Amino acid sequence: MRVLVLNSGSSSVKFRLLDPEDPAYLVNGIIERIGESGSRIRVFFDDEEIEHVTDIPDHKAGVIAAFALLSESGHDPRHSNIVTVGHRVVMGGDLFTKPVVVTDKVLDAIRELSYLAPLHNPANADGIAAVRIALPDIPQVAVFDTAFFADLPEPSRTYAIDREVATRYGVRRYGFHGTSHDYVSHRVAEFLDRPYESLRQIVLHLGNGASASAIAEGRAVDTSMGMTPMQGLVMGTRSGDIDPGVMTYLSRAAEMDATDLDHLLNRKSGLRGLCGHNDFRELTDLVEAGDPDAVLAYEVYLHRLRMYIGGYLMLLGGADTITFTAGVGENAPKMRADALSGLEWFGIEIDPERNALRSKQPRIISTDSSRVTVLVVPTDEELLIARAALSVTQ
Ligand code: AMP
């Protein structure tokens, strides 16, 4: 029983063909630069890689090219025993709080939610529409990035603005990276052999995008991303939290309109805005070399992260676990140590040797005497999407 998982971004599509029962079976692929010059598509399988550079004007063409390349690699999706296709959809709004089988009505609703996620939902919908044409007899399932946070408590999801404006325009905290927070927090409970509901968890998803969540009694009680994925932690290219007054100030003083501000906060901010680099490896090298802009960027990143960890310790009344995940969280031991340094008073003690260990497996990096268990757990959003897709179709 195989599942195809698609994660469509505005100019890229990541895809994976997997068998949830057989971790050894894995075919990965990525289509990049859709709608731009020099689009390329790559498929990875059994330590091999095939790459094509070809014009891919839109998502439909991307899916056709991906299927052709999968066939070339011996994994034609039409003959690979695929029982369902799972799609990551960024915004489910108030409509979708669970995975759903895609019908015409569901696809229309995903498009209608584009007003809340203009960069993501149209791409997600285009990806789904293209696969429905290519595999018309196989059920497609939409898995929403916001769903894990659909049940946030009212005080956490509510912004303190005019209620009428907020209600009319759907302005509230939705949260994102839900599939990752969901997968990782459940994996922590499984790894520690503790009931999910019994744990007070802080999960730090630190990748190019970054978000934190606080989980207690089996549900998310807060997350750092908001109505859009711009709020919260300092990210690769996104600002995270910023005084909302800066927007009105820049619109007047620098005559920036909504598009300019969106570009500034999404693309020219975060680590890249501060030091010109959004890749954490490059940042780390520059910090080690003593580059002052990189050192400041690193310190701003840590300052914000520590503030969220502190806030969540307060909200949860102390934590049982703190877990690092995603590209930076899984691979940057110095950042992990710096993020949690000097917190012995809170019962948080990192073991330097455990923290330095590199592994693709979940692991504990705190000392045996640490009251809070600190972990590194590799995220696997595609596996969660595949399981969710199977759960509603089988
Ligand atoms: P993600 O969005 O989860 O794919 O994470 C991407 C981020 O992870 C990028 O900023 C990478 O620089 C960072 N990353 C990946 N590998 C490493 C590594 N070995 N050390 C530090 N950062 C890394």
XYZ file of C-alpha atoms and ligand atoms in Angstrom:
417
model
C 0.000 0.000 0.000
C 1.733 3.136 -1.168
C 0.890 6.761 -0.721
C 1.949 9.692 -2.848
C 2.414 12.905 -0.846
C 2.595 16.332 -2.446
C 3.709 19.537 -0.822
C 3.114 22.354 -3.308
C 4.678 25.753 -2.693
C 4.237 28.855 -4.830
C 7.177 27.989 -7.114
C 8.089 24.474 -6.014
C 6.526 21.074 -5.436
C 8.071 18.444 -3.174
C 6.730 14.936 -3.626
C 7.312 11.612 -1.964
C 6.183 8.117 -2.711
C 6.174 6.077 0.471
C 4.879 3.000 2.169
C 3.946 3.806 5.801
C 4.568 0.152 6.737
C 7.951 -0.089 5.003
C 10.405 2.747 5.803
C 12.935 1.285 3.315
C 10.656 2.115 0.368
C 11.189 5.778 -0.388
C 11.162 7.848 -3.547
C 11.599 11.600 -3.149
C 11.403 14.383 -5.642
C 11.365 18.132 -6.023
C 10.306 20.492 -8.773
C 11.869 23.938 -8.459
C 11.464 27.307 -10.158
C 7.962 26.646 -11.509
C 6.969 29.547 -13.762
C 10.548 30.860 -13.859
C 13.399 30.233 -16.256
C 15.552 27.149 -15.655
C 12.922 25.051 -13.863
C 14.335 21.747 -12.786
C 12.985 18.523 -11.457
C 14.825 15.856 -9.512
C 13.908 12.390 -8.286
C 15.931 10.499 -5.646
C 15.612 6.731 -5.118
C 17.880 3.886 -3.937
C 20.917 6.232 -3.683
C 20.311 7.352 -7.269
C 19.246 10.706 -8.637
C 17.718 11.728 -11.975
C 17.519 15.382 -12.927
C 15.828 17.178 -15.812
C 16.058 20.884 -16.570
C 12.996 21.838 -18.588
C 10.416 24.602 -18.861
C 7.690 24.129 -16.274
C 5.242 27.018 -16.662
C 2.726 25.958 -14.003
C 1.818 23.297 -11.432
C -0.095 21.193 -13.944
C 2.986 20.966 -16.166
C 5.020 20.258 -13.024
C 2.902 17.262 -12.054
C 3.048 15.908 -15.642
C 6.862 16.284 -15.627
C 7.124 14.684 -12.171
C 5.060 11.692 -13.283
C 7.242 11.284 -16.390
C 10.407 11.349 -14.301
C 8.942 8.937 -11.745
C 8.154 6.553 -14.625
C 11.711 6.922 -15.921
C 13.001 5.942 -12.473
C 10.812 2.830 -12.507
C 8.129 4.266 -10.198
C 5.263 5.167 -12.525
C 2.542 6.428 -10.136
C -0.120 4.799 -12.325
C 1.401 1.379 -11.640
C 2.866 1.740 -8.140
C -0.010 0.404 -6.077
C -0.870 3.917 -4.831
C -4.053 3.803 -2.761
C -4.327 7.484 -1.909
C -2.634 10.839 -2.484
C -2.090 13.185 0.464
C -1.673 16.908 -0.128
C -0.337 19.454 2.312
C -2.666 22.453 2.274
C -1.486 25.474 4.199
C -4.727 27.188 5.193
C -7.877 25.389 6.338
C -9.390 28.447 8.072
C -12.442 27.649 10.194
C -13.738 25.232 7.548
C -11.235 22.390 7.742
C -9.999 21.110 11.072
C -9.320 17.526 9.961
C -8.024 15.790 6.835
C -10.736 15.548 4.153
C -11.195 13.634 0.923
C -11.020 16.140 -1.922
C -14.262 16.658 -3.838
C -15.093 19.484 -6.281
C -16.649 21.345 -3.350
C -13.559 20.892 -1.145
C -11.278 22.089 -3.944
C -13.439 25.186 -4.449
C -13.323 25.879 -0.711
C -9.504 25.573 -0.650
C -9.363 28.134 -3.460
C -11.826 30.388 -1.631
C -9.555 30.343 1.429
C -6.807 31.928 -0.697
C -7.742 35.341 0.705
C -6.173 34.131 3.975
C -3.100 32.527 2.334
C -2.593 34.141 -1.072
C 0.878 32.658 -1.669
C 0.073 29.103 -0.658
C -3.529 27.960 -1.140
C -3.677 28.656 -4.918
C -0.514 26.557 -5.388
C -1.892 23.787 -3.163
C -5.178 23.771 -5.117
C -3.350 23.713 -8.476
C -1.274 20.734 -7.323
C -4.388 18.834 -6.239
C -6.232 19.638 -9.481
C -3.284 18.404 -11.563
C -3.018 15.091 -9.685
C -6.786 14.557 -9.918
C -6.415 14.656 -13.700
C -3.364 12.376 -13.696
C -4.803 9.821 -11.238
C -8.580 10.202 -11.618
C -9.502 6.967 -9.828
C -7.388 7.458 -6.714
C -8.797 9.384 -3.721
C -6.987 12.607 -2.865
C -6.856 13.880 0.694
C -6.136 17.421 1.854
C -4.201 17.669 5.140
C -4.201 21.165 6.601
C -1.226 22.899 8.196
C -3.575 24.874 10.429
C -5.620 21.883 11.645
C -3.456 21.031 14.673
C -4.101 24.558 15.966
C -7.815 24.714 15.084
C -8.716 24.192 18.716
C -6.449 26.855 20.261
C -7.996 28.347 23.401
C -9.838 31.638 22.758
C -7.312 33.843 24.604
C -4.502 32.413 22.461
C -6.252 32.710 19.109
C -7.714 36.185 19.651
C -5.951 39.402 18.638
C -6.834 42.448 20.721
C -8.394 44.460 17.910
C -11.933 45.619 17.152
C -14.010 42.429 17.321
C -16.218 43.410 14.412
C -13.262 43.960 12.060
C -11.630 40.747 13.269
C -14.796 38.707 12.715
C -15.641 40.213 9.339
C -12.166 39.600 7.889
C -11.242 36.385 9.714
C -8.404 38.050 11.630
C -7.220 35.631 14.300
C -4.312 33.340 15.022
C -4.481 30.204 12.827
C -0.972 28.804 13.376
C 1.098 26.897 10.786
C 3.584 23.975 10.617
C 0.759 22.022 12.286
C 1.669 18.701 10.668
C 5.197 19.003 12.061
C 4.121 19.982 15.609
C 1.530 17.186 15.522
C 4.005 14.543 14.288
C 6.857 15.576 16.602
C 4.779 15.913 19.777
C 3.233 12.462 19.233
C 6.653 10.990 18.458
C 7.956 12.422 21.761
C 5.199 10.698 23.729
C 5.816 7.447 21.867
C 9.602 7.684 22.328
C 9.284 8.369 26.067
C 6.503 5.804 26.379
C 4.262 8.332 28.131
C 0.558 9.061 27.447
C 0.283 12.036 25.077
C -2.304 13.727 27.293
C -0.009 13.588 30.334
C 2.790 15.703 28.823
C 3.341 19.455 28.915
C 5.384 19.943 25.756
C 7.228 22.784 24.077
C 8.063 22.024 20.432
C 10.531 24.233 18.556
C 10.292 23.781 14.789
C 13.361 25.672 13.599
C 13.896 25.496 9.863
C 13.922 28.188 7.225
C 10.468 28.967 8.604
C 10.305 28.680 12.387
C 7.580 28.270 14.962
C 7.130 27.208 18.574
C 4.157 25.515 20.162
C 2.975 24.777 23.678
C 0.953 21.593 24.141
C -0.849 20.336 27.250
C -3.537 17.763 27.993
C -3.356 16.531 24.429
C -3.977 19.844 22.639
C -2.038 22.871 21.441
C -2.534 25.797 23.805
C -0.397 28.303 21.919
C 1.778 28.679 18.863
C 4.048 31.486 17.726
C 2.781 31.865 14.149
C -0.384 33.853 13.767
C -2.867 34.776 11.094
C 0.042 34.413 8.669
C 3.327 32.499 8.906
C 5.111 35.816 9.533
C 4.498 36.121 13.268
C 6.689 34.840 16.059
C 10.295 33.656 15.876
C 13.048 35.177 13.748
C 13.176 33.059 10.573
C 15.432 32.673 7.540
C 13.875 35.558 5.627
C 10.802 36.504 7.721
C 10.838 39.056 10.513
C 8.655 37.286 13.067
C 7.250 39.608 15.741
C 7.507 43.307 14.985
C 5.729 46.391 16.305
C 2.608 46.748 14.071
C 3.226 50.501 14.208
C 6.277 49.965 11.978
C 3.912 49.111 9.074
C 1.954 52.342 9.326
C 5.191 54.281 9.871
C 6.869 52.793 6.771
C 3.759 53.235 4.668
C 3.946 56.962 5.426
C 7.694 57.608 5.778
C 8.949 55.298 2.996
C 5.708 55.269 0.945
C 5.686 51.474 1.005
C 2.419 49.859 -0.072
C 1.064 46.459 0.969
C 3.153 44.620 -1.667
C 6.363 46.411 -0.603
C 5.727 45.653 3.063
C 4.913 42.033 2.303
C 8.193 41.707 0.382
C 10.172 43.420 3.144
C 8.770 41.250 5.945
C 8.645 37.933 4.045
C 11.783 38.058 1.929
C 14.169 40.731 3.160
C 13.937 40.246 6.900
C 14.883 37.629 9.474
C 18.463 36.367 9.358
C 18.850 37.479 5.744
C 17.707 40.999 6.565
C 20.111 41.208 9.491
C 23.264 39.746 7.939
C 22.561 38.878 4.295
C 22.387 35.088 4.867
C 19.345 32.965 5.598
C 21.134 29.603 5.560
C 21.945 28.728 9.153
C 25.173 26.926 8.163
C 26.505 30.095 6.545
C 25.385 32.101 9.547
C 27.200 29.732 11.916
C 30.441 29.980 9.895
C 30.258 33.778 9.940
C 29.532 33.838 13.677
C 32.598 31.681 14.272
C 34.640 34.072 12.128
C 33.406 36.955 14.317
C 31.396 38.787 11.613
C 29.540 41.483 13.615
C 26.313 41.431 11.521
C 26.119 37.638 11.788
C 26.780 37.761 15.544
C 23.948 40.270 15.983
C 21.608 38.165 13.772
C 22.386 35.082 15.878
C 21.796 36.973 19.103
C 18.471 38.426 17.912
C 17.418 34.902 16.826
C 18.277 33.469 20.264
C 16.765 36.374 22.185
C 13.381 35.850 20.522
C 13.556 32.063 20.873
C 14.346 32.295 24.587
C 11.466 34.711 25.106
C 9.027 32.221 23.569
C 10.451 29.333 25.588
C 10.111 31.438 28.734
C 6.547 32.439 27.846
C 5.572 28.841 27.230
C 7.106 27.643 30.495
C 4.841 30.208 32.158
C 1.730 29.280 30.138
C 2.184 25.570 30.814
C 3.183 25.976 34.455
C 6.512 24.269 33.668
C 7.272 21.752 30.957
C 7.939 18.015 30.837
C 9.671 18.187 27.471
C 11.293 20.703 25.144
C 11.916 19.342 21.646
C 14.005 20.713 18.789
C 13.110 19.784 15.224
C 13.515 20.805 11.517
C 16.697 21.746 9.621
C 18.215 24.090 12.211
C 16.725 22.457 15.313
C 17.989 19.004 14.304
C 21.445 20.076 13.149
C 22.703 23.054 15.142
C 23.937 21.829 18.570
C 25.516 25.146 19.555
C 22.234 26.964 18.946
C 20.389 24.371 21.066
C 22.886 24.770 23.898
C 22.746 28.587 23.689
C 18.913 28.591 23.554
C 18.722 26.672 26.844
C 21.837 27.877 28.657
C 21.630 29.072 32.252
C 18.185 27.586 32.848
C 19.138 25.149 35.645
C 16.791 27.066 37.936
C 13.939 25.951 35.635
C 15.119 22.335 35.781
C 16.677 22.445 32.300
C 20.162 20.928 31.962
C 21.718 20.076 28.614
C 24.291 17.264 28.445
C 27.042 18.569 26.098
C 28.052 15.114 24.845
C 24.491 14.006 24.090
C 23.823 17.365 22.446
C 26.865 17.021 20.169
C 25.835 13.575 18.922
C 24.622 13.521 15.294
C 21.822 11.120 14.465
C 18.694 10.814 12.368
C 16.892 9.200 15.305
C 14.922 10.812 18.144
C 17.207 11.347 21.118
C 17.424 12.926 24.561
C 20.020 15.689 24.947
C 19.374 16.648 28.582
C 21.158 15.179 31.593
C 19.586 12.362 33.590
C 18.987 14.817 36.443
C 17.292 17.457 34.254
C 13.673 17.889 35.397
C 12.696 18.884 31.866
C 13.557 16.285 29.230
C 15.103 18.016 26.222
C 14.970 16.117 22.932
C 15.882 16.311 19.270
C 13.236 14.617 17.117
C 13.532 14.676 13.317
C 10.270 15.854 11.825
C 8.486 13.917 9.086
C 5.540 15.878 7.753
C 5.140 13.593 4.731
C 4.732 10.504 6.916
C 2.035 12.228 8.976
C 0.264 13.352 5.771
C 0.452 9.800 4.383
C -0.992 8.314 7.580
C -3.717 10.968 7.697
C -4.614 10.312 4.057
C -4.847 6.579 4.742
C -6.936 7.150 7.873
C -9.738 8.834 5.920
C -9.667 6.632 2.840
C -9.056 3.073 4.105
P 14.077 23.259 6.789
O 13.226 24.463 6.494
O 13.551 22.432 7.917
O 14.399 22.446 5.563
O 15.489 23.822 7.316
C 16.323 24.590 6.508
C 17.357 25.250 7.381
O 18.106 24.231 8.072
C 18.372 26.087 6.623
O 18.528 27.336 7.259
C 19.658 25.287 6.751
O 20.761 26.105 6.799
C 19.467 24.610 8.082
N 20.362 23.472 8.186
C 20.357 22.346 7.454
N 21.398 21.558 7.796
C 22.095 22.218 8.757
C 23.287 21.950 9.523
N 23.967 20.821 9.351
N 23.666 22.870 10.427
C 22.968 24.016 10.613
N 21.870 24.326 9.929
C 21.432 23.445 9.011
